[in-house]
Structure formats: structure tokens, C-alpha cells
Coordinates of C-alpha atoms and ligand atoms in Angstrom, one line a residue:
M9 CA 16.2 2.2 26.8
S10 CA 19.5 3.8 27.9
T11 CA 20.8 7.2 26.5
P12 CA 25.1 7.1 26.5
T13 CA 26.2 10.3 25.2
P14 CA 29.1 9.4 23.3
S15 CA 31.9 12.0 22.6
S16 CA 33.1 11.4 18.6
P17 CA 32.6 15.0 16.9
A18 CA 30.1 16.3 15.4
P19 CA 29.2 15.7 11.7
A20 CA 30.9 18.1 9.3
E21 CA 29.8 17.8 5.4
T22 CA 26.3 17.5 4.8
T23 CA 24.0 17.5 1.6
A24 CA 21.1 18.6 1.8
V25 CA 17.6 17.7 -0.1
T26 CA 14.7 19.9 0.8
A27 CA 11.1 19.9 -0.5
P28 CA 9.7 23.3 -1.1
G29 CA 6.4 24.4 0.5
S30 CA 6.8 21.6 3.5
T31 CA 5.7 22.3 7.1
A32 CA 5.8 20.2 10.0
A33 CA 3.6 17.8 10.5
T34 CA 0.2 18.9 12.5
G35 CA -2.7 17.7 13.9
P36 CA -3.5 14.5 15.2
A37 CA -4.0 12.5 18.3
A38 CA -1.8 12.6 21.3
A39 CA -2.2 8.8 22.2
G40 CA -4.0 8.5 25.5
S41 CA -5.8 11.5 25.7
D42 CA -9.5 11.7 25.1
A43 CA -11.6 13.1 22.2
V44 CA -9.3 15.1 19.8
E45 CA -10.2 17.8 17.5
L46 CA -8.8 17.0 13.8
T47 CA -8.0 20.5 12.5
A48 CA -8.5 22.0 9.0
D49 CA -5.0 21.8 8.2
P50 CA -5.2 21.3 4.4
T51 CA -1.3 19.7 4.9
W52 CA -2.4 17.0 7.2
W53 CA -1.3 14.4 5.0
R54 CA 2.4 15.6 4.0
Q55 CA 4.3 13.7 6.9
A56 CA 1.5 11.5 8.1
V57 CA 1.9 7.8 9.6
V58 CA -1.1 5.9 7.4
Y59 CA -1.9 2.6 8.6
Q60 CA -3.5 0.2 6.2
I61 CA -6.1 -2.0 6.9
Y62 CA -7.2 -4.7 4.9
P63 CA -10.6 -5.2 6.3
R64 CA -11.3 -8.9 6.0
S65 CA -8.4 -9.8 8.1
F66 CA -8.1 -7.0 10.6
A67 CA -10.6 -7.9 13.5
D68 CA -13.8 -10.0 12.9
G69 CA -16.5 -8.5 15.3
S70 CA -19.6 -10.6 14.1
G71 CA -17.7 -13.9 14.7
D72 CA -17.8 -15.4 10.9
G73 CA -14.5 -15.5 10.0
I74 CA -14.2 -12.3 8.2
G75 CA -13.0 -8.9 9.5
D76 CA -15.6 -6.2 9.4
L77 CA -16.2 -2.7 10.5
R78 CA -17.3 -3.6 13.9
G79 CA -14.2 -5.3 14.3
I80 CA -12.2 -2.0 13.3
I81 CA -14.4 0.1 15.6
S82 CA -13.4 -2.2 18.6
R83 CA -9.8 -1.8 17.9
I84 CA -9.5 2.1 17.1
P85 CA -8.2 2.4 20.9
Y86 CA -5.2 0.0 19.6
L87 CA -4.7 2.1 16.8
R88 CA -4.7 5.3 18.7
R89 CA -1.9 3.9 21.2
L90 CA -0.2 2.8 18.4
G91 CA -0.3 6.3 17.4
V92 CA -1.0 6.4 13.6
D93 CA -2.4 9.7 12.1
A94 CA -4.8 7.8 9.9
V95 CA -6.1 4.5 8.4
W96 CA -6.5 3.4 4.7
L97 CA -9.2 0.7 4.2
S98 CA -8.5 -1.5 1.4
P99 CA -12.1 -2.3 -0.3
F100 CA -15.0 -3.1 1.8
Y101 CA -17.6 -2.6 -0.8
P102 CA -19.8 -5.6 -1.8
S103 CA -18.0 -8.1 -3.8
A104 CA -17.7 -11.6 -4.8
L105 CA -14.3 -11.4 -3.9
A106 CA -12.7 -12.7 -7.0
D107 CA -10.0 -10.0 -6.1
G108 CA -10.0 -9.9 -2.5
G109 CA -12.7 -7.0 -2.9
Y110 CA -10.7 -5.0 -5.6
D111 CA -13.6 -6.5 -7.8
V112 CA -16.4 -3.8 -6.6
D113 CA -19.9 -4.3 -7.2
D114 CA -21.3 -1.2 -6.1
Y115 CA -18.9 1.9 -5.3
R116 CA -21.3 3.3 -3.0
D117 CA -22.1 0.7 -0.7
V118 CA -20.4 -1.8 2.1
D119 CA -20.7 -5.4 1.9
P120 CA -22.9 -7.0 4.0
R121 CA -20.7 -9.3 5.2
I122 CA -18.6 -6.6 6.4
G123 CA -21.2 -4.1 7.9
T124 CA -23.5 -1.4 7.0
L125 CA -23.5 2.1 5.8
E126 CA -24.5 3.3 9.3
E127 CA -21.5 1.3 10.7
F128 CA -19.0 3.0 8.4
D129 CA -20.3 6.5 9.9
E130 CA -20.0 5.5 13.2
M131 CA -16.7 4.1 12.5
S132 CA -15.7 7.4 11.0
R133 CA -17.2 9.3 13.7
A134 CA -15.2 7.1 16.1
L135 CA -11.8 7.3 14.2
H136 CA -12.3 11.1 14.0
E137 CA -12.8 11.2 17.5
A138 CA -9.7 9.2 18.0
G139 CA -7.7 11.8 16.0
I140 CA -7.3 9.3 13.4
R141 CA -8.0 10.3 9.7
L142 CA -9.8 8.2 7.3
I143 CA -8.4 6.8 3.8
V144 CA -10.6 4.6 1.6
D145 CA -9.4 2.8 -1.6
I146 CA -11.4 3.5 -5.1
V147 CA -11.1 1.3 -7.6
P148 CA -11.6 3.0 -10.9
N149 CA -10.0 1.0 -13.9
H150 CA -12.4 -2.0 -13.2
S151 CA -15.8 -2.7 -11.8
S152 CA -16.5 -6.4 -10.9
N153 CA -18.6 -8.4 -13.4
R154 CA -21.2 -8.2 -11.0
H155 CA -21.7 -4.6 -11.2
A156 CA -25.0 -2.9 -12.2
W157 CA -23.8 -1.5 -15.7
F158 CA -21.6 -4.7 -16.4
R159 CA -25.0 -6.7 -16.3
E160 CA -26.6 -4.0 -17.9
A161 CA -24.2 -4.3 -20.7
L162 CA -24.4 -7.9 -20.9
A163 CA -28.2 -8.1 -21.4
A164 CA -28.2 -5.0 -23.9
G165 CA -26.0 -6.9 -26.4
P166 CA -23.5 -5.8 -29.1
G167 CA -23.7 -2.3 -30.2
S168 CA -25.7 -1.0 -27.1
P169 CA -25.1 2.3 -25.6
E170 CA -24.6 -0.1 -22.2
R171 CA -21.9 -1.8 -23.7
E172 CA -20.1 1.6 -24.4
R173 CA -19.3 2.0 -20.6
Y174 CA -16.9 -0.9 -20.9
I175 CA -14.6 -2.2 -23.6
F176 CA -16.1 -4.4 -25.8
R177 CA -14.9 -5.7 -28.9
D178 CA -15.8 -8.3 -31.6
G179 CA -13.3 -11.0 -32.1
L180 CA -10.9 -12.0 -34.7
G181 CA -11.0 -14.7 -37.0
E182 CA -14.0 -16.1 -39.4
H183 CA -16.5 -16.5 -36.5
G184 CA -14.9 -14.0 -34.4
E185 CA -13.8 -17.1 -32.1
L186 CA -10.3 -15.4 -31.4
P187 CA -9.7 -12.8 -28.7
P188 CA -9.4 -9.2 -30.5
A189 CA -5.6 -9.4 -29.1
D190 CA -3.4 -11.7 -27.6
W191 CA -2.7 -9.7 -24.5
T192 CA -2.3 -11.3 -20.9
S193 CA -4.0 -10.3 -18.1
A194 CA -1.8 -9.2 -14.9
F195 CA -3.1 -12.3 -13.1
G196 CA -2.2 -14.4 -15.9
G197 CA -4.5 -15.9 -18.9
P198 CA -5.9 -14.0 -21.3
A199 CA -7.3 -10.5 -21.1
W200 CA -10.1 -10.8 -23.0
T201 CA -12.8 -13.0 -22.2
Q202 CA -15.9 -13.6 -24.7
V203 CA -19.6 -13.4 -23.8
E204 CA -22.4 -15.5 -25.3
D205 CA -23.3 -13.4 -27.8
G206 CA -19.6 -13.8 -29.0
Q207 CA -18.4 -10.1 -28.3
W208 CA -15.6 -10.1 -25.8
Y209 CA -14.4 -7.6 -23.0
L210 CA -11.3 -6.4 -21.9
H211 CA -10.0 -7.0 -18.2
T212 CA -6.4 -5.9 -17.4
F213 CA -6.6 -8.2 -13.9
A214 CA -9.2 -11.3 -13.6
R215 CA -12.0 -11.8 -15.7
E216 CA -14.3 -10.8 -13.0
Q217 CA -12.9 -7.3 -13.4
P218 CA -14.0 -5.6 -16.7
D219 CA -12.3 -2.5 -17.3
F220 CA -14.4 0.5 -17.7
N221 CA -14.0 2.7 -21.1
W222 CA -12.6 6.1 -19.5
D223 CA -13.9 7.7 -22.4
H224 CA -17.4 7.4 -21.4
P225 CA -18.9 10.7 -19.7
E226 CA -21.4 8.6 -17.6
V227 CA -17.9 6.5 -16.0
R228 CA -16.2 9.7 -15.7
E229 CA -19.4 11.3 -13.7
D230 CA -20.2 8.5 -11.6
F231 CA -16.7 8.3 -10.2
L232 CA -17.2 12.2 -9.3
T233 CA -20.6 10.9 -7.7
T234 CA -18.6 8.3 -5.6
L235 CA -15.9 10.8 -4.6
R236 CA -18.5 13.2 -3.2
F237 CA -20.6 10.2 -1.8
W238 CA -17.7 9.2 0.9
S239 CA -16.2 12.9 1.3
D240 CA -19.7 13.8 2.4
R241 CA -19.9 10.8 4.9
G242 CA -16.7 12.2 6.4
V243 CA -13.9 10.2 4.6
D244 CA -10.4 12.5 4.3
G245 CA -8.7 10.8 1.4
F246 CA -8.4 8.3 -1.4
R247 CA -5.9 5.5 -2.3
V248 CA -6.4 5.2 -6.0
D249 CA -6.0 1.8 -7.0
V250 CA -4.1 1.2 -10.5
A251 CA -4.2 4.8 -11.2
Q252 CA -1.8 4.6 -14.6
C253 CA -4.2 2.2 -16.1
L254 CA -7.6 4.4 -16.7
A255 CA -7.1 6.0 -20.2
K256 CA -6.6 3.8 -23.0
H257 CA -5.8 4.4 -26.5
L258 CA -7.6 1.1 -28.6
A259 CA -7.3 2.1 -32.4
E260 CA -9.2 -0.3 -34.8
D261 CA -6.2 -2.6 -35.2
L262 CA -4.8 -3.6 -31.7
P263 CA -1.2 -4.2 -31.4
S264 CA 0.2 -7.7 -30.2
S265 CA 1.6 -8.1 -26.7
A266 CA 4.7 -8.4 -28.3
E267 CA 4.4 -4.8 -30.0
L268 CA 3.0 -3.8 -26.7
A269 CA 6.2 -4.7 -24.8
E270 CA 8.5 -2.9 -27.5
M271 CA 6.3 0.5 -27.2
P272 CA 7.8 3.1 -24.7
Q273 CA 5.8 3.8 -21.6
D274 CA 6.1 7.7 -22.2
G275 CA 2.7 8.9 -22.0
T276 CA 1.8 7.7 -25.5
H277 CA 1.4 3.8 -24.6
P278 CA -2.0 2.4 -25.6
L279 CA -2.7 1.1 -22.1
V280 CA -0.5 2.1 -19.2
D281 CA 0.5 6.0 -18.1
R282 CA -1.2 7.6 -20.7
D283 CA -1.2 11.2 -20.4
E284 CA -4.7 12.1 -20.5
V285 CA -5.1 9.7 -17.6
H286 CA -4.2 13.3 -15.7
E287 CA -7.1 15.1 -17.2
I288 CA -9.5 12.7 -14.9
Y289 CA -7.3 13.6 -12.0
A290 CA -7.8 17.3 -12.8
E291 CA -11.3 16.7 -12.6
W292 CA -11.2 14.8 -9.2
R293 CA -9.1 17.2 -7.9
R294 CA -11.9 19.8 -8.5
V295 CA -14.0 17.9 -6.2
F296 CA -11.5 17.4 -3.5
E297 CA -11.3 21.4 -3.4
E298 CA -14.9 21.3 -2.5
Y299 CA -14.4 19.8 1.1
T300 CA -12.5 21.6 3.7
P301 CA -9.9 20.3 4.5
P302 CA -9.4 19.5 0.9
R303 CA -9.7 15.6 0.6
T304 CA -6.3 14.1 -0.3
A305 CA -5.2 11.4 -2.7
V306 CA -2.4 8.7 -3.3
A307 CA -1.9 7.1 -6.4
E308 CA -0.8 3.6 -6.9
A309 CA 0.7 4.1 -9.9
W310 CA 3.2 1.3 -11.2
V311 CA 4.9 3.6 -13.8
S312 CA 8.3 3.5 -16.1
S313 CA 10.3 6.3 -13.9
P314 CA 10.3 8.4 -11.0
E315 CA 9.7 11.3 -13.8
R316 CA 6.6 9.6 -14.9
R317 CA 5.2 9.0 -11.3
A318 CA 5.9 12.6 -9.9
K319 CA 2.9 13.5 -12.4
Y320 CA 0.2 11.7 -10.6
A321 CA 1.5 13.8 -7.5
S322 CA 0.9 17.1 -8.8
P323 CA -1.3 19.1 -6.7
R324 CA -3.8 19.9 -9.6
G325 CA -3.9 15.8 -9.9
L326 CA -4.2 13.5 -6.9
G327 CA -1.2 15.1 -5.0
Q328 CA 0.8 12.3 -3.8
A329 CA 1.9 8.9 -5.4
F330 CA 3.1 6.0 -3.8
N331 CA 6.6 5.3 -4.4
F332 CA 7.3 1.4 -4.3
D333 CA 11.1 1.5 -4.8
L334 CA 12.1 0.0 -1.2
L335 CA 9.6 -2.8 -1.6
T336 CA 11.7 -4.1 -4.6
A337 CA 15.3 -3.4 -2.8
D338 CA 17.4 -5.3 -1.0
F339 CA 18.6 -4.2 2.3
E340 CA 21.5 -2.2 1.4
A341 CA 22.9 1.1 2.4
D342 CA 23.6 2.5 -1.6
A343 CA 20.3 1.3 -2.6
F344 CA 18.1 3.1 0.5
R345 CA 20.3 6.2 -0.5
R346 CA 19.9 6.7 -4.0
I347 CA 15.8 5.5 -3.4
V348 CA 15.6 8.1 -0.7
T349 CA 17.7 10.9 -2.7
D350 CA 15.7 10.3 -6.3
N351 CA 12.4 10.2 -4.2
L352 CA 12.9 13.6 -2.3
R353 CA 14.2 15.2 -5.4
Q354 CA 11.1 13.9 -7.4
S355 CA 8.9 15.3 -4.8
A356 CA 10.2 18.6 -4.6
T357 CA 9.6 18.9 -8.3
T358 CA 5.8 18.8 -7.8
G359 CA 5.6 20.2 -4.5
S360 CA 4.1 17.0 -3.1
S361 CA 5.6 15.0 -0.1
S362 CA 7.0 11.5 -0.3
T363 CA 5.6 8.3 0.5
W364 CA 7.8 5.1 1.8
V365 CA 6.4 1.8 1.9
L366 CA 7.9 -1.3 3.4
S367 CA 5.3 -3.6 3.1
N368 CA 1.4 -3.8 1.4
H369 CA -1.5 -6.4 1.0
D370 CA 0.5 -6.9 -2.5
V371 CA 3.9 -8.2 -1.4
V372 CA 5.9 -10.2 0.8
R373 CA 6.2 -8.9 4.2
H374 CA 9.3 -7.0 4.9
A375 CA 10.3 -9.0 8.1
T376 CA 10.6 -12.1 5.4
R377 CA 12.3 -10.5 2.7
Y378 CA 15.0 -9.4 4.5
G379 CA 15.5 -12.9 5.8
L380 CA 16.0 -14.6 2.2
P381 CA 18.9 -14.0 0.1
P382 CA 19.5 -10.7 -1.6
L383 CA 18.2 -10.3 -5.3
Q384 CA 20.9 -8.1 -6.3
G385 CA 19.0 -6.8 -9.1
R386 CA 17.4 -10.3 -10.5
E387 CA 13.4 -9.4 -11.8
V388 CA 11.7 -11.5 -9.5
K389 CA 9.3 -10.3 -6.8
Q390 CA 11.2 -11.0 -3.6
G391 CA 10.0 -13.7 -1.3
A392 CA 8.5 -15.5 -4.5
E393 CA 10.6 -18.4 -5.2
W394 CA 11.0 -19.2 -1.4
I395 CA 7.1 -19.4 -1.0
I396 CA 6.7 -21.7 -4.0
A397 CA 9.5 -23.9 -2.2
G398 CA 6.9 -24.3 0.8
G399 CA 8.6 -21.7 2.8
P400 CA 11.6 -24.0 4.0
E401 CA 13.1 -22.7 7.3
E402 CA 16.8 -23.5 6.0
G403 CA 16.0 -21.0 3.4
I404 CA 15.4 -18.1 5.7
D405 CA 17.4 -16.4 8.7
R406 CA 13.9 -15.2 10.2
E407 CA 15.9 -13.6 13.4
L408 CA 18.0 -11.5 10.9
G409 CA 15.1 -10.5 8.8
L410 CA 13.0 -9.5 11.6
R411 CA 16.2 -7.3 13.1
R412 CA 16.7 -5.9 9.4
A413 CA 12.9 -5.0 9.3
R414 CA 12.8 -3.1 12.4
A415 CA 16.1 -1.1 11.1
A416 CA 14.0 -0.5 8.0
T417 CA 11.2 0.9 9.6
L418 CA 12.8 3.1 12.0
F419 CA 15.2 4.3 8.6
E420 CA 11.5 4.8 7.4
L421 CA 10.0 6.4 10.1
A422 CA 13.0 9.2 10.0
L423 CA 12.6 10.1 6.5
P424 CA 10.7 13.4 5.5
G425 CA 7.2 12.5 4.3
S426 CA 4.6 10.3 4.6
A427 CA 5.3 6.4 5.9
Y428 CA 2.2 3.7 4.8
L429 CA 2.4 1.2 7.5
Y430 CA 0.6 -2.4 6.6
Q431 CA -1.5 -3.8 9.3
G432 CA 0.8 -6.9 11.4
E433 CA 4.3 -4.9 10.6
E434 CA 3.9 -3.7 13.8
L435 CA 4.1 -7.0 15.5
G436 CA 6.9 -7.9 13.5
L437 CA 4.8 -10.7 11.6
H438 CA 6.5 -12.8 8.8
E439 CA 4.7 -13.9 5.7
V440 CA 2.7 -17.2 6.6
A441 CA 4.3 -19.2 3.8
E442 CA 2.3 -22.3 5.1
I443 CA -1.2 -21.9 3.4
P444 CA -2.5 -25.3 1.6
D445 CA -3.2 -24.8 -1.8
E446 CA -6.9 -25.5 -1.6
Q447 CA -7.6 -22.7 1.1
R448 CA -5.3 -20.1 -1.1
Q449 CA -7.9 -17.3 -2.5
D450 CA -5.7 -15.0 -4.6
P451 CA -6.7 -15.2 -8.3
A452 CA -3.0 -14.8 -8.8
F453 CA -2.7 -18.4 -7.8
W454 CA -5.7 -19.7 -9.2
R455 CA -5.1 -18.1 -12.6
T456 CA -1.6 -18.8 -13.1
T457 CA 0.3 -21.9 -14.0
A458 CA 3.4 -23.4 -12.0
E459 CA 5.5 -22.0 -14.3
D460 CA 4.0 -18.3 -14.9
R461 CA 4.6 -18.4 -10.8
S462 CA 7.9 -18.1 -10.8
F463 CA 7.8 -14.5 -10.8
D464 CA 5.2 -13.7 -8.5
G465 CA 4.7 -16.3 -6.2
L466 CA 2.0 -18.3 -4.9
G467 CA 0.3 -15.0 -4.8
R468 CA -0.8 -12.5 -1.9
D469 CA -2.6 -14.5 0.3
G470 CA 0.4 -15.3 3.0
T471 CA 0.1 -11.1 4.0
R472 CA -3.5 -11.3 4.2
V473 CA -3.7 -13.8 7.1
P474 CA -6.3 -12.5 9.8
L475 CA -4.1 -10.8 12.6
P476 CA -3.5 -12.5 16.0
W477 CA -4.7 -10.4 18.8
T478 CA -4.2 -12.9 21.6
R479 CA -2.1 -15.9 22.5
E480 CA -4.9 -18.2 22.6
G481 CA -8.7 -18.5 21.6
S482 CA -10.3 -19.2 18.6
S483 CA -8.2 -17.6 15.7
F484 CA -5.9 -15.7 18.3
G485 CA -8.8 -13.4 19.3
F486 CA -9.3 -12.4 15.5
G487 CA -13.0 -13.2 15.8
T488 CA -15.2 -15.9 17.8
D489 CA -15.3 -18.1 15.2
G490 CA -12.4 -18.9 12.8
A491 CA -10.4 -17.0 10.4
H492 CA -11.2 -16.9 6.6
L493 CA -7.4 -17.7 6.0
P494 CA -5.7 -20.5 8.2
Q495 CA -3.2 -18.9 10.6
P496 CA 0.1 -20.6 11.8
A497 CA 0.6 -21.8 15.4
W498 CA 3.4 -19.1 15.9
F499 CA 1.0 -16.4 15.6
A500 CA 0.5 -16.9 19.4
D501 CA 4.5 -15.4 20.1
V502 CA 3.3 -12.4 18.1
S503 CA 0.1 -11.7 18.9
V504 CA -0.8 -8.4 20.3
E505 CA -1.4 -9.9 24.0
A506 CA 1.7 -11.4 23.9
E507 CA 3.9 -8.2 22.6
D508 CA 2.0 -5.7 24.8
G509 CA 3.7 -4.4 27.4
D510 CA 7.3 -6.2 26.5
P511 CA 9.9 -3.3 26.2
A512 CA 11.7 -5.5 23.5
S513 CA 8.7 -6.3 21.6
T514 CA 8.2 -5.0 18.1
L515 CA 4.9 -3.2 18.9
T516 CA 6.7 -1.3 21.5
L517 CA 9.3 -0.2 19.0
Y518 CA 6.5 0.8 17.0
R519 CA 4.7 3.0 19.6
E520 CA 7.9 4.5 20.8
A521 CA 8.8 5.4 17.4
L522 CA 5.9 6.7 16.2
R523 CA 5.3 8.9 19.5
L524 CA 8.7 10.1 19.4
R525 CA 8.4 11.0 15.7
R526 CA 5.4 12.9 16.7
T527 CA 7.4 15.3 18.7
L528 CA 10.8 15.3 16.4
Q529 CA 9.4 16.0 13.1
G530 CA 9.9 19.2 11.9
A531 CA 10.2 20.3 8.5
E532 CA 10.3 18.5 4.9
E533 CA 13.9 18.2 5.0
L534 CA 16.8 15.8 5.1
T535 CA 20.6 16.1 5.2
W536 CA 23.2 13.1 4.6
D537 CA 25.4 13.1 7.4
E538 CA 28.4 12.4 5.2
E539 CA 31.0 11.6 8.1
H540 CA 29.0 8.6 9.5
S541 CA 27.5 7.6 6.0
T542 CA 30.2 5.4 4.9
G543 CA 30.3 2.0 3.7
D544 CA 27.2 0.2 5.2
V545 CA 26.3 2.8 7.0
L546 CA 23.7 5.6 6.3
A547 CA 23.4 8.7 8.8
L548 CA 20.5 11.2 8.0
V549 CA 19.8 14.2 9.9
R550 CA 16.4 16.1 10.0
P551 CA 15.6 20.0 11.0
G552 CA 16.2 20.0 15.0
G553 CA 19.2 17.7 15.1
W554 CA 16.9 14.4 15.2
T555 CA 19.6 12.2 13.8
S556 CA 18.9 8.5 12.2
I557 CA 21.9 5.9 11.5
T558 CA 21.4 2.9 10.2
N559 CA 24.0 -0.3 9.9
F560 CA 23.2 -2.3 6.9
G561 CA 26.3 -4.2 7.7
D562 CA 27.4 -6.8 10.0
A563 CA 30.0 -5.5 12.0
P564 CA 29.5 -2.6 14.9
V565 CA 30.2 0.8 14.0
P566 CA 31.0 3.9 16.4
L567 CA 27.6 5.9 17.2
P568 CA 27.8 10.1 16.6
A569 CA 27.6 11.7 19.8
G570 CA 24.3 13.0 20.8
E571 CA 21.4 11.7 23.3
V572 CA 20.2 8.1 22.0
L573 CA 16.4 8.3 21.9
L574 CA 15.7 5.1 20.4
S575 CA 17.3 1.9 19.0
S576 CA 15.9 -0.9 16.9
A577 CA 18.1 -3.3 18.5
P578 CA 20.2 -3.2 21.9
L579 CA 23.2 -1.1 21.4
E580 CA 26.7 -2.6 22.3
E581 CA 29.7 -0.9 24.2
G582 CA 33.1 -0.5 22.9
P583 CA 36.5 -1.3 25.0
D584 CA 36.6 2.3 25.9
G585 CA 32.8 2.5 27.1
A586 CA 31.5 4.3 24.2
P587 CA 28.4 2.9 22.6
L588 CA 28.6 0.7 19.3
L589 CA 25.8 0.4 16.7
P590 CA 25.5 -3.3 15.7
G591 CA 24.9 -4.7 12.7
A592 CA 21.6 -4.2 11.1
T593 CA 20.4 -1.8 13.6
T594 CA 19.2 1.8 13.5
A595 CA 19.3 4.4 16.2
W596 CA 17.6 7.7 16.7
L597 CA 19.8 10.4 18.2
R598 CA 18.9 13.9 19.3
R599 CA 22.4 16.1 18.4
Ligands
LIG25 C1 -4.0 -3.2 -7.1 C2 -4.1 -3.9 -5.6 C3 -4.1 -5.4 -5.9 C4 -5.6 -5.4 -7.0 C5 -5.0 -4.7 -8.3 C6 -6.5 -5.0 -9.2 O1 -2.5 -3.3 -7.4 O2 -3.1 -3.1 -5.0 O3 -4.6 -5.8 -4.6 O4 -5.1 -7.1 -7.0 O5 -4.8 -3.3 -8.1 O6 -7.2 -4.4 -8.5

């Protein structure tokens, strides 16, 4: 990467957004060195880069087409070279996979198709030796319908103490033949399912995911046991699934779905984001504090405002919460600036650090999103319509999408706080649109009709296709015997093998960005460089003069003075020889 030093004047006006109590990131592995000692620093998570692994689709060590812990262990050198601070594992628990593993049969075991507890321990040790912390997904709102407690509840019958651990109700109508309420589940279809003896149970998600009754002391106690079980095995933190749903207030007469939709989500809504959910997390916090360093947690909390989200990030609760604002935003300077400013302000109020996410296992990959027409505020999941249309090439500008994705990633990685990366984004992967219907796995596909799909698309399988490691071979090196979701032919060119060592590849960009970030990262402070943040351009400055400037538009713009450290696309040269920042590009400078 060239390092020209242009001579335009240094920034003048600045505005600062500072998180109190913030410190520089510390700890993890310098890529390439031998065994690393992880520190007991209780703030390690504040500015960590966390890499999300969807275990079934990362690497398959056993050759059955399903990713597993052996596969993860074999790829630890890759993760280390990438330079991440932590990995977060989506569920690996025994499960019938009605919802990709978010239907848990047993919270304290490993699915035999994925591995064993001994392999888990080996993985945890090996990650730690590589300087990488381990976060696991915990799914407290619902178990699977194969969980021992749910089977006991079915066997014990209406009115039994066993049923109290879930949410059972008699139906309406003369013979209880109608559901207790007309609510719809998050994957479409009714949220209540009738069992053989006539009672109904509530499931916010798929029918195989019965909701727990969090008023029940045994449910509360059991999750504390689970948190300790994994913490004792060396797990450093937890990602808490649908954290806003646990506490519910179900009166005798249930409101209709129309009534629910009218109710404010201000802590008093019967089903979502109730204030008392934080009592649960205060209990969890006490468990986290039993360990050194304290275990961490990040809430997946889809709530009505950043203020409500901040409650989950309280240091007396989970400590951090996902901010998904970038997932729904168009690639646009004003939107990105507003999101960053709002979220830094929010995290400052709790003393937590901000989180940044561009892709995960539930959304269309950001390289694809940014190649599609902007949503401009329309309430549709980005990419959904394109996938429903079969992913037509004429509907997308793939090159522009990837170019913007690389720029957005460098922007994200320059922000104070922690960045959550999703497996495959470091390869610049696009969403796989070409999955035949009969091979789709996501309940969001199987449980919805063509009409309901307009919001959510055809489900989330396209982002969960097993990773390509090599150009050729069975499943592009994912394993030795195929992959559980079909991989397209174009995966060859975006495989790790194809990108490794290529100075222009997205993999090289991520490696270089993470390496630099480690050396540049300071206090959790950000200052907007107003002089250069005009129109389609956003420039931010971090302590020590680390500057990130993004051009969200098309026309090249002058770069501020400074040493260019990295750019997401090659810089251009102006008539006077000074470097220009082309459209859809981010550059990092030291000033
Ligand atoms: C979360 C997960 C998603 C899952 C749902 C139900 O939103 O991210 O994958 O389907 O919870 O557990």
C-alpha cells in the first residue's frame, strides 16, 4: 500500500463523543507468535473484534457435511492470522435443527454431530492458547420441544407442576378448540400450538421452540447452573438470544394481536422488553462476577429505542448490547454518522462500549445489501425482495456492493467499541441466492406463505452456506463429503485459498485492518473531523491521530494530510499529484 503524504491543512473544527471509563483495548494475540497468555483484564471485551462462527457451516472435520468442533480446532491458525480477539459460537447444543440450533434440547451438552464436551474443552484450550477468547450463544427464551422439561410437561398433563415451567393455557371456544389468543409467531403462523390433551403452549418462534415461563424459580436457577457450567469450562462470555423476550405478563384475558400492536414498548408491554427482565440479568451478573476476569455478555435485544437498548448494556446487567442500526441502514454518510453519534451517546450513559455489526447469521450479507437499490426508509428486510426474485444479476451491482462493503468494514473497524464480524465476510462473500426451495432449512421459509415473505425474504440460509476454504475439492475444502447447504460455483474464486496472499483480496484487507487496529487502538473516543466531513464524506479521528475517512459518494475527493496506512480500494491521483479518495472507499491515515 502506498503511503503518500498530501499537504492539505490539518482538521480544524471537531466534535467529541467520549465514553467514560474507557480504556485502550488490551490483551490478545499478536498474530504469528506462539502460545499467548490471556490477561485477567476485566475490560478485554470493550474494544474486542469478535468473529461469529455458525458452527454447522464453518469447517467440517468429520466429513459428514456438517461443520463441527474438530473443524473449528483445525482452523484456529486461520483465526489467529486473521487477528480476531474472540470468537462467538452460535448454538452447538443437541438440537433437531428446527431453527438452525436455536431450538436447544440440552443446554449443557454438545450435539453429537458437532462434537463432544471433551472436544469443546480442547477447542476452548486451543483458542485460549492462540490468544482468542470464547463466547457462546445462550438461548433462554425458549428450549426445544425435545428438551427433557418439555417432554415431562407433555407427559404430566394440564395443571401439573411440570407444565408451569412453560406457558400452557386452555384454549378459547366451547371446547377450547381455539388458541388462547390470535398471536402470530416470529416465523409466521400461530404462536400457540395445541397438544394432545387440548391445552395450548406459547412459542414466540417456531412451534418446536416452546417459551419458558421465567416466573418459575427452577427456570431461573437452571440457567444460572448453565452459565456456571460453561464458565467453569473456560467460556469467557455469552451472547444472549432474544434477550428482550424472557419476562412476560400474561393476564387472564389475553390481548388480541391488534391490541398488542397498539401497546407501547416502554417496559410495560406484556411480551417484549418488560422492565423486570433486568432483574433476571442482575442475577446473571452476580454469576459473571464469580469469575476472574468476570464473564461478559452481549444482549441481542430488538427494542424500540436506543434508550431501551442501553438498559441491557448496563454494568449491573448483561454489560453490552448489540446495536443493529447499521444492518438496516443504506450506505449513506448522514445515516452512518447519525447511528454512530446516537450509539456512542447511549453507550456513554451506561458506561458500556458500543457494538458494531454489518453482517450476521440472520441478515443478508453486507456485500450484497450494498449492491442493491437503497431502501430509503422502506420497512423491508434489506435484500429480501432481490432474493425472492431469485437473485437476478441485472438487479445487483456486485462489484459496487463489495467495494462499499470493504469501505463500510474499514469504517466500522475504526470506531470505538467492539466490532462483531460474521464468518465469510472477511472473504467478501455475497449472499447465496441460488438455493433450491427443497434444500432450504430455515423455518422462516417453511413456515411462511409467499405473501408473508415480502418482509423477510426466503429466510436466512443464503448467509449460512458452508465457507469455501479451497478452490476445488468436495465442498471447496469445507469438509470431505459435501456440504449441508449447496455452495455455488463462484465460491472457488472467493475461497480462502484464492484470496490468501493476494494483496488486493478482501481477506488481505481484513488481516491488515485487524493488525493495524491492534496497534492504533486507544481510548474509546471519537472526534468528527468537520472540515472533511461534508456531503458524502465522513472523517473521524481517534486518539493518537488515527483518522478514518469514507467517501460514500461516487466522485473522488481530496484526502486530508497524513500518512495513509490502509485503504479499502486503490487511491487515485489528482492533477497536482495529490492523492484522491475515490467513491465508495475508506482510507485510514495517521495524522
Ligand atoms: C435470534 C437468533 C435467530 C433465531 C431466533 C430464535 O434472533 O439470532 O437466529 O432464529 O433468535 O431463537
